[in-house]
Structure formats: C-alpha cells, structure tokens
Amino acid sequence: NALGSLIQIVCIVFVAFCAMQVLHEDALHTAVVAFDKHRWVSFLGTSVFAFEGIACVLPIREAMARPETFNGVVSGMIVVLAMMLIGFGVVCYLAWGPGVAAVALNAPEASFGVRLAQALYVVAVFCTYPIVMYPTFAICEGQVFHRVPFSLKRKWLKNLLRTCIVLSQLALAAVAASDVEMFVALIGAVCSVP
C-alpha cells in the first residue's frame, strides 16, 4: 500500500508539472469558462466520489495509539485533501480547458513520461486495491456468512464471494469505460454520500 501511495503521488506531481508547463508556455486555455451549466451535476457527483475512501479510515482509528485525536486528524486531512484536489483540478482545467480528460493520465501526447506515468498508475491501483476493497468485502461477508460456522468450506465460499465481487467490478468497468466521467459522477451521487 505504501508503494501504491508513493506511485500515485509521483503521478499526480507529474501531471501537475505538465499542466504548469503548459500554462507557462501557452498561458490559459482559450476555452476556459467559470461555470459550465451543462456539466455541473457531473461535477458534484465526482466531487463526492473523491472522498469515497473515507470508509478506510475506520480501521485506522482502531489502530491509533490515541484514538481521542481521531476527529481532529480526520478533519485536518479532509481539509488538506480538499485543497489539493481543488488546486490540482484548477491547474489542469486552466492548462487544458474543457477538453481535459476525465482521467488526467489520458493525455493526448504519447511521450515517454506520459506512458511511464500510466504504467506506474496501473501498478499503484494494483497495490492499493486490497485496502480499498476491504470494507466492501467485510460488509458483504458479514451479511452473507453471519450464520455459517467457521470451516474450510466457509473460507472457500468467502473466497468465491470475493472473486465474484472482483469479476463483477471488472465487467462493470469494461461496460462503463467509454463514459467514465458520468459513471464516476453517478457512483459518487448514489453510493458515496455518508
């Protein structure tokens, strides 16, 4: 997980550097608008989705040496994360305008740096996937197997359930890949609200 987080940070810094380089060389994109009345609903859902990992902080509270500081730590991190997301989004939008890709690593230029960042991001997702999926697995297993006694059969049934969840996500990703921006906004609006 630390490797995945480090890779994500490197990729974000790389994309931000590219955006700042575009801003330095070309100034602001000509089609920048302050408010897009056609895409603001998508923006709201995507903004909520940005905090979908908040469920992963509950196990952290249990492991804290001083859990009484949990509220302050989480509040501070949410503010820092929100400011980073806003800053990153504004810089990329000012550099590439409304044509900025929903996934920033879908950059049109095929330079070595872009391809390397894309490959590293795939590795990062692979590294962080288990911790992101832990709450989903725990909730589903609790609902499905709460009356099944502990045994080797239960273990393999849980593995089968996890495999089915992962395969269903894979199928959903294949179907939604062509319109990822709207899919992320829908998931954010429907599923990520506390």
PDB file of C-alpha atoms in Angstrom:
ATOM      1  CA  ASN A   1       0.000   0.000   0.000  1.00  0.00           C
ATOM      2  CA  ALA A   2       2.865   2.413   0.728  1.00  0.00           C
ATOM      3  CA  LEU A   3       4.314   1.678  -2.719  1.00  0.00           C
ATOM      4  CA  GLY A   4       0.930   2.324  -4.354  1.00  0.00           C
ATOM      5  CA  SER A   5       0.504   5.611  -2.475  1.00  0.00           C
ATOM      6  CA  LEU A   6       4.012   6.737  -3.402  1.00  0.00           C
ATOM      7  CA  ILE A   7       3.402   5.937  -7.075  1.00  0.00           C
ATOM      8  CA  GLN A   8       0.109   7.861  -7.031  1.00  0.00           C
ATOM      9  CA  ILE A   9       1.829  10.892  -5.532  1.00  0.00           C
ATOM     10  CA  VAL A  10       4.558  10.740  -8.182  1.00  0.00           C
ATOM     11  CA  CYS A  11       1.928  10.522 -10.956  1.00  0.00           C
ATOM     12  CA  ILE A  12      -0.077  13.433  -9.543  1.00  0.00           C
ATOM     13  CA  VAL A  13       3.049  15.573  -9.269  1.00  0.00           C
ATOM     14  CA  PHE A  14       3.995  14.623 -12.861  1.00  0.00           C
ATOM     15  CA  VAL A  15       0.564  15.615 -14.244  1.00  0.00           C
ATOM     16  CA  ALA A  16       0.569  18.857 -12.229  1.00  0.00           C
ATOM     17  CA  PHE A  17       4.072  19.634 -13.535  1.00  0.00           C
ATOM     18  CA  CYS A  18       2.904  19.018 -17.121  1.00  0.00           C
ATOM     19  CA  ALA A  19      -0.100  21.296 -16.566  1.00  0.00           C
ATOM     20  CA  MET A  20       2.067  24.053 -15.111  1.00  0.00           C
ATOM     21  CA  GLN A  21       4.470  23.693 -18.019  1.00  0.00           C
ATOM     22  CA  VAL A  22       1.542  24.101 -20.458  1.00  0.00           C
ATOM     23  CA  LEU A  23       0.377  27.174 -18.513  1.00  0.00           C
ATOM     24  CA  HIS A  24       3.883  28.638 -18.593  1.00  0.00           C
ATOM     25  CA  GLU A  25       4.363  28.073 -22.330  1.00  0.00           C
ATOM     26  CA  ASP A  26       0.837  28.703 -23.662  1.00  0.00           C
ATOM     27  CA  ALA A  27      -0.862  30.731 -20.893  1.00  0.00           C
ATOM     28  CA  LEU A  28      -4.513  29.989 -20.086  1.00  0.00           C
ATOM     29  CA  HIS A  29      -6.534  27.774 -22.386  1.00  0.00           C
ATOM     30  CA  THR A  30      -8.757  29.876 -24.618  1.00  0.00           C
ATOM     31  CA  ALA A  31     -11.990  27.999 -23.834  1.00  0.00           C
ATOM     32  CA  VAL A  32     -11.876  28.287 -20.020  1.00  0.00           C
ATOM     33  CA  VAL A  33     -15.254  29.220 -18.517  1.00  0.00           C
ATOM     34  CA  ALA A  34     -16.025  29.993 -14.888  1.00  0.00           C
ATOM     35  CA  PHE A  35     -19.213  27.884 -14.782  1.00  0.00           C
ATOM     36  CA  ASP A  36     -20.385  25.180 -17.179  1.00  0.00           C
ATOM     37  CA  LYS A  37     -24.159  24.880 -16.837  1.00  0.00           C
ATOM     38  CA  HIS A  38     -24.186  21.589 -18.762  1.00  0.00           C
ATOM     39  CA  ARG A  39     -21.717  19.651 -16.599  1.00  0.00           C
ATOM     40  CA  TRP A  40     -22.158  20.969 -13.055  1.00  0.00           C
ATOM     41  CA  VAL A  41     -24.218  17.986 -11.879  1.00  0.00           C
ATOM     42  CA  SER A  42     -21.461  15.662 -13.040  1.00  0.00           C
ATOM     43  CA  PHE A  43     -19.012  17.829 -11.105  1.00  0.00           C
ATOM     44  CA  LEU A  44     -20.970  17.414  -7.867  1.00  0.00           C
ATOM     45  CA  GLY A  45     -21.095  13.616  -8.116  1.00  0.00           C
ATOM     46  CA  THR A  46     -17.413  13.424  -8.980  1.00  0.00           C
ATOM     47  CA  SER A  47     -16.553  15.706  -6.057  1.00  0.00           C
ATOM     48  CA  VAL A  48     -18.381  13.451  -3.622  1.00  0.00           C
ATOM     49  CA  PHE A  49     -16.721  10.390  -5.173  1.00  0.00           C
ATOM     50  CA  ALA A  50     -13.310  11.920  -4.452  1.00  0.00           C
ATOM     51  CA  PHE A  51     -13.908  11.150  -0.763  1.00  0.00           C
ATOM     52  CA  GLU A  52     -15.126   7.575  -1.292  1.00  0.00           C
ATOM     53  CA  GLY A  53     -12.122   6.197   0.563  1.00  0.00           C
ATOM     54  CA  ILE A  54     -13.330   7.709   3.834  1.00  0.00           C
ATOM     55  CA  ALA A  55     -14.535   4.244   4.931  1.00  0.00           C
ATOM     56  CA  CYS A  56     -10.898   3.126   5.042  1.00  0.00           C
ATOM     57  CA  VAL A  57     -10.178   5.452   7.984  1.00  0.00           C
ATOM     58  CA  LEU A  58     -12.277   3.450  10.462  1.00  0.00           C
ATOM     59  CA  PRO A  59      -9.713   0.641  10.800  1.00  0.00           C
ATOM     60  CA  ILE A  60      -7.075   3.337  11.281  1.00  0.00           C
ATOM     61  CA  ARG A  61      -8.965   4.710  14.285  1.00  0.00           C
ATOM     62  CA  GLU A  62      -8.945   1.291  15.881  1.00  0.00           C
ATOM     63  CA  ALA A  63      -5.161   1.088  15.448  1.00  0.00           C
ATOM     64  CA  MET A  64      -4.394   4.601  16.745  1.00  0.00           C
ATOM     65  CA  ALA A  65      -2.388   4.932  19.945  1.00  0.00           C
ATOM     66  CA  ARG A  66      -4.557   7.937  20.921  1.00  0.00           C
ATOM     67  CA  PRO A  67      -7.995   7.478  19.321  1.00  0.00           C
ATOM     68  CA  GLU A  68      -9.270  10.645  21.019  1.00  0.00           C
ATOM     69  CA  THR A  69      -7.318  12.670  18.418  1.00  0.00           C
ATOM     70  CA  PHE A  70      -9.105  10.887  15.557  1.00  0.00           C
ATOM     71  CA  ASN A  71     -11.670  13.638  14.811  1.00  0.00           C
ATOM     72  CA  GLY A  72      -9.027  16.348  14.578  1.00  0.00           C
ATOM     73  CA  VAL A  73      -6.721  14.238  12.420  1.00  0.00           C
ATOM     74  CA  VAL A  74      -9.503  13.247  10.005  1.00  0.00           C
ATOM     75  CA  SER A  75     -10.881  16.796   9.786  1.00  0.00           C
ATOM     76  CA  GLY A  76      -7.429  18.202   9.100  1.00  0.00           C
ATOM     77  CA  MET A  77      -6.691  15.595   6.435  1.00  0.00           C
ATOM     78  CA  ILE A  78     -10.034  16.198   4.706  1.00  0.00           C
ATOM     79  CA  VAL A  79      -9.282  19.926   4.519  1.00  0.00           C
ATOM     80  CA  VAL A  80      -5.766  19.273   3.166  1.00  0.00           C
ATOM     81  CA  LEU A  81      -7.071  16.725   0.659  1.00  0.00           C
ATOM     82  CA  ALA A  82      -9.865  19.048  -0.489  1.00  0.00           C
ATOM     83  CA  MET A  83      -7.395  21.882  -1.046  1.00  0.00           C
ATOM     84  CA  MET A  84      -5.070  19.581  -3.004  1.00  0.00           C
ATOM     85  CA  LEU A  85      -7.931  18.314  -5.193  1.00  0.00           C
ATOM     86  CA  ILE A  86      -9.199  21.834  -5.843  1.00  0.00           C
ATOM     87  CA  GLY A  87      -5.710  23.110  -6.674  1.00  0.00           C
ATOM     88  CA  PHE A  88      -4.943  20.165  -8.954  1.00  0.00           C
ATOM     89  CA  GLY A  89      -8.294  20.473 -10.729  1.00  0.00           C
ATOM     90  CA  VAL A  90      -7.955  24.217 -11.258  1.00  0.00           C
ATOM     91  CA  VAL A  91      -4.397  23.971 -12.614  1.00  0.00           C
ATOM     92  CA  CYS A  92      -5.322  21.166 -15.029  1.00  0.00           C
ATOM     93  CA  TYR A  93      -8.502  22.925 -16.176  1.00  0.00           C
ATOM     94  CA  LEU A  94      -6.674  26.210 -16.765  1.00  0.00           C
ATOM     95  CA  ALA A  95      -3.996  24.374 -18.761  1.00  0.00           C
ATOM     96  CA  TRP A  96      -6.159  22.098 -20.924  1.00  0.00           C
ATOM     97  CA  GLY A  97      -9.592  23.750 -20.749  1.00  0.00           C
ATOM     98  CA  PRO A  98     -12.887  21.908 -21.081  1.00  0.00           C
ATOM     99  CA  GLY A  99     -11.175  19.215 -23.139  1.00  0.00           C
ATOM    100  CA  VAL A 100      -9.217  17.952 -20.129  1.00  0.00           C
ATOM    101  CA  ALA A 101      -9.619  14.192 -19.905  1.00  0.00           C
ATOM    102  CA  ALA A 102     -11.762  12.715 -17.120  1.00  0.00           C
ATOM    103  CA  VAL A 103      -8.717  10.677 -16.184  1.00  0.00           C
ATOM    104  CA  ALA A 104      -5.772  13.069 -16.237  1.00  0.00           C
ATOM    105  CA  LEU A 105      -3.371  10.361 -17.376  1.00  0.00           C
ATOM    106  CA  ASN A 106      -5.316  10.025 -20.645  1.00  0.00           C
ATOM    107  CA  ALA A 107      -3.117  12.757 -22.029  1.00  0.00           C
ATOM    108  CA  PRO A 108      -3.185  13.035 -25.820  1.00  0.00           C
ATOM    109  CA  GLU A 109       0.582  13.266 -26.240  1.00  0.00           C
ATOM    110  CA  ALA A 110       2.331   9.914 -26.240  1.00  0.00           C
ATOM    111  CA  SER A 111       5.608  10.941 -24.647  1.00  0.00           C
ATOM    112  CA  PHE A 112       7.729   8.543 -22.637  1.00  0.00           C
ATOM    113  CA  GLY A 113       6.835  10.369 -19.412  1.00  0.00           C
ATOM    114  CA  VAL A 114       3.091  10.031 -20.036  1.00  0.00           C
ATOM    115  CA  ARG A 115       3.381   6.328 -20.871  1.00  0.00           C
ATOM    116  CA  LEU A 116       5.555   5.727 -17.798  1.00  0.00           C
ATOM    117  CA  ALA A 117       3.078   7.570 -15.560  1.00  0.00           C
ATOM    118  CA  GLN A 118       0.213   5.489 -16.986  1.00  0.00           C
ATOM    119  CA  ALA A 119       2.090   2.240 -16.341  1.00  0.00           C
ATOM    120  CA  LEU A 120       3.022   3.338 -12.822  1.00  0.00           C
ATOM    121  CA  TYR A 121      -0.567   4.278 -12.093  1.00  0.00           C
ATOM    122  CA  VAL A 122      -1.708   0.775 -13.083  1.00  0.00           C
ATOM    123  CA  VAL A 123       0.816  -0.624 -10.587  1.00  0.00           C
ATOM    124  CA  ALA A 124      -0.456   1.824  -7.931  1.00  0.00           C
ATOM    125  CA  VAL A 125      -4.063   0.743  -8.421  1.00  0.00           C
ATOM    126  CA  PHE A 126      -2.972  -2.883  -8.188  1.00  0.00           C
ATOM    127  CA  CYS A 127      -1.137  -2.150  -4.914  1.00  0.00           C
ATOM    128  CA  THR A 128      -3.945  -0.166  -3.261  1.00  0.00           C
ATOM    129  CA  TYR A 129      -6.905  -2.262  -4.438  1.00  0.00           C
ATOM    130  CA  PRO A 130      -6.935  -4.658  -1.444  1.00  0.00           C
ATOM    131  CA  ILE A 131      -7.206  -1.881   1.156  1.00  0.00           C
ATOM    132  CA  VAL A 132      -9.881  -0.079  -0.855  1.00  0.00           C
ATOM    133  CA  MET A 133     -11.894  -3.286  -1.174  1.00  0.00           C
ATOM    134  CA  TYR A 134     -11.533  -4.376   2.456  1.00  0.00           C
ATOM    135  CA  PRO A 135     -14.666  -2.563   3.711  1.00  0.00           C
ATOM    136  CA  THR A 136     -16.748  -3.958   0.828  1.00  0.00           C
ATOM    137  CA  PHE A 137     -15.575  -7.500   1.479  1.00  0.00           C
ATOM    138  CA  ALA A 138     -16.114  -7.163   5.233  1.00  0.00           C
ATOM    139  CA  ILE A 139     -19.670  -5.849   4.839  1.00  0.00           C
ATOM    140  CA  CYS A 140     -20.677  -8.434   2.214  1.00  0.00           C
ATOM    141  CA  GLU A 141     -19.129 -11.322   4.119  1.00  0.00           C
ATOM    142  CA  GLY A 142     -20.818 -10.205   7.322  1.00  0.00           C
ATOM    143  CA  GLN A 143     -24.198 -10.195   5.613  1.00  0.00           C
ATOM    144  CA  VAL A 144     -23.778 -13.457   3.714  1.00  0.00           C
ATOM    145  CA  PHE A 145     -21.841 -15.621   6.176  1.00  0.00           C
ATOM    146  CA  HIS A 146     -23.050 -14.480   9.593  1.00  0.00           C
ATOM    147  CA  ARG A 147     -24.780 -17.842  10.225  1.00  0.00           C
ATOM    148  CA  VAL A 148     -22.261 -20.091   8.525  1.00  0.00           C
ATOM    149  CA  PRO A 149     -19.950 -21.814  11.039  1.00  0.00           C
ATOM    150  CA  PHE A 150     -16.198 -21.363  10.724  1.00  0.00           C
ATOM    151  CA  SER A 151     -14.804 -24.103   8.497  1.00  0.00           C
ATOM    152  CA  LEU A 152     -12.761 -24.759   5.393  1.00  0.00           C
ATOM    153  CA  LYS A 153     -15.992 -24.632   3.379  1.00  0.00           C
ATOM    154  CA  ARG A 154     -16.771 -21.141   4.730  1.00  0.00           C
ATOM    155  CA  LYS A 155     -13.258 -19.990   3.830  1.00  0.00           C
ATOM    156  CA  TRP A 156     -13.639 -21.146   0.221  1.00  0.00           C
ATOM    157  CA  LEU A 157     -17.139 -19.696  -0.040  1.00  0.00           C
ATOM    158  CA  LYS A 158     -15.751 -16.345   1.131  1.00  0.00           C
ATOM    159  CA  ASN A 159     -13.010 -16.609  -1.497  1.00  0.00           C
ATOM    160  CA  LEU A 160     -15.669 -17.355  -4.116  1.00  0.00           C
ATOM    161  CA  LEU A 161     -17.701 -14.315  -2.999  1.00  0.00           C
ATOM    162  CA  ARG A 162     -14.624 -12.081  -3.213  1.00  0.00           C
ATOM    163  CA  THR A 163     -13.836 -13.443  -6.678  1.00  0.00           C
ATOM    164  CA  CYS A 164     -17.406 -12.764  -7.827  1.00  0.00           C
ATOM    165  CA  ILE A 165     -17.247  -9.197  -6.490  1.00  0.00           C
ATOM    166  CA  VAL A 166     -13.958  -8.540  -8.296  1.00  0.00           C
ATOM    167  CA  LEU A 167     -15.239 -10.086 -11.549  1.00  0.00           C
ATOM    168  CA  SER A 168     -18.442  -8.047 -11.359  1.00  0.00           C
ATOM    169  CA  GLN A 169     -16.355  -4.889 -10.915  1.00  0.00           C
ATOM    170  CA  LEU A 170     -14.248  -5.898 -13.889  1.00  0.00           C
ATOM    171  CA  ALA A 171     -17.359  -6.391 -16.037  1.00  0.00           C
ATOM    172  CA  LEU A 172     -18.825  -3.082 -14.859  1.00  0.00           C
ATOM    173  CA  ALA A 173     -15.536  -1.302 -15.624  1.00  0.00           C
ATOM    174  CA  ALA A 174     -15.496  -2.780 -19.141  1.00  0.00           C
ATOM    175  CA  VAL A 175     -19.056  -1.580 -19.764  1.00  0.00           C
ATOM    176  CA  ALA A 176     -18.569   1.888 -18.243  1.00  0.00           C
ATOM    177  CA  ALA A 177     -15.074   2.569 -19.612  1.00  0.00           C
ATOM    178  CA  SER A 178     -16.338   4.606 -22.547  1.00  0.00           C
ATOM    179  CA  ASP A 179     -18.098   7.123 -20.288  1.00  0.00           C
ATOM    180  CA  VAL A 180     -16.080   7.010 -17.083  1.00  0.00           C
ATOM    181  CA  GLU A 181     -16.827  10.624 -16.111  1.00  0.00           C
ATOM    182  CA  MET A 182     -20.587  10.103 -15.943  1.00  0.00           C
ATOM    183  CA  PHE A 183     -20.161   6.713 -14.265  1.00  0.00           C
ATOM    184  CA  VAL A 184     -17.950   8.178 -11.519  1.00  0.00           C
ATOM    185  CA  ALA A 185     -20.434  11.024 -11.021  1.00  0.00           C
ATOM    186  CA  LEU A 186     -23.317   8.550 -10.720  1.00  0.00           C
ATOM    187  CA  ILE A 187     -21.447   6.374  -8.215  1.00  0.00           C
ATOM    188  CA  GLY A 188     -20.473   9.476  -6.238  1.00  0.00           C
ATOM    189  CA  ALA A 189     -24.022  10.770  -6.142  1.00  0.00           C
ATOM    190  CA  VAL A 190     -25.679   7.460  -5.284  1.00  0.00           C
ATOM    191  CA  CYS A 191     -23.173   5.489  -3.224  1.00  0.00           C
ATOM    192  CA  SER A 192     -20.602   7.803  -1.665  1.00  0.00           C
ATOM    193  CA  VAL A 193     -22.850  10.050   0.358  1.00  0.00           C
ATOM    194  CA  PRO A 194     -22.262   9.484   4.100  1.00  0.00           C
TER     195      PRO A 194
END
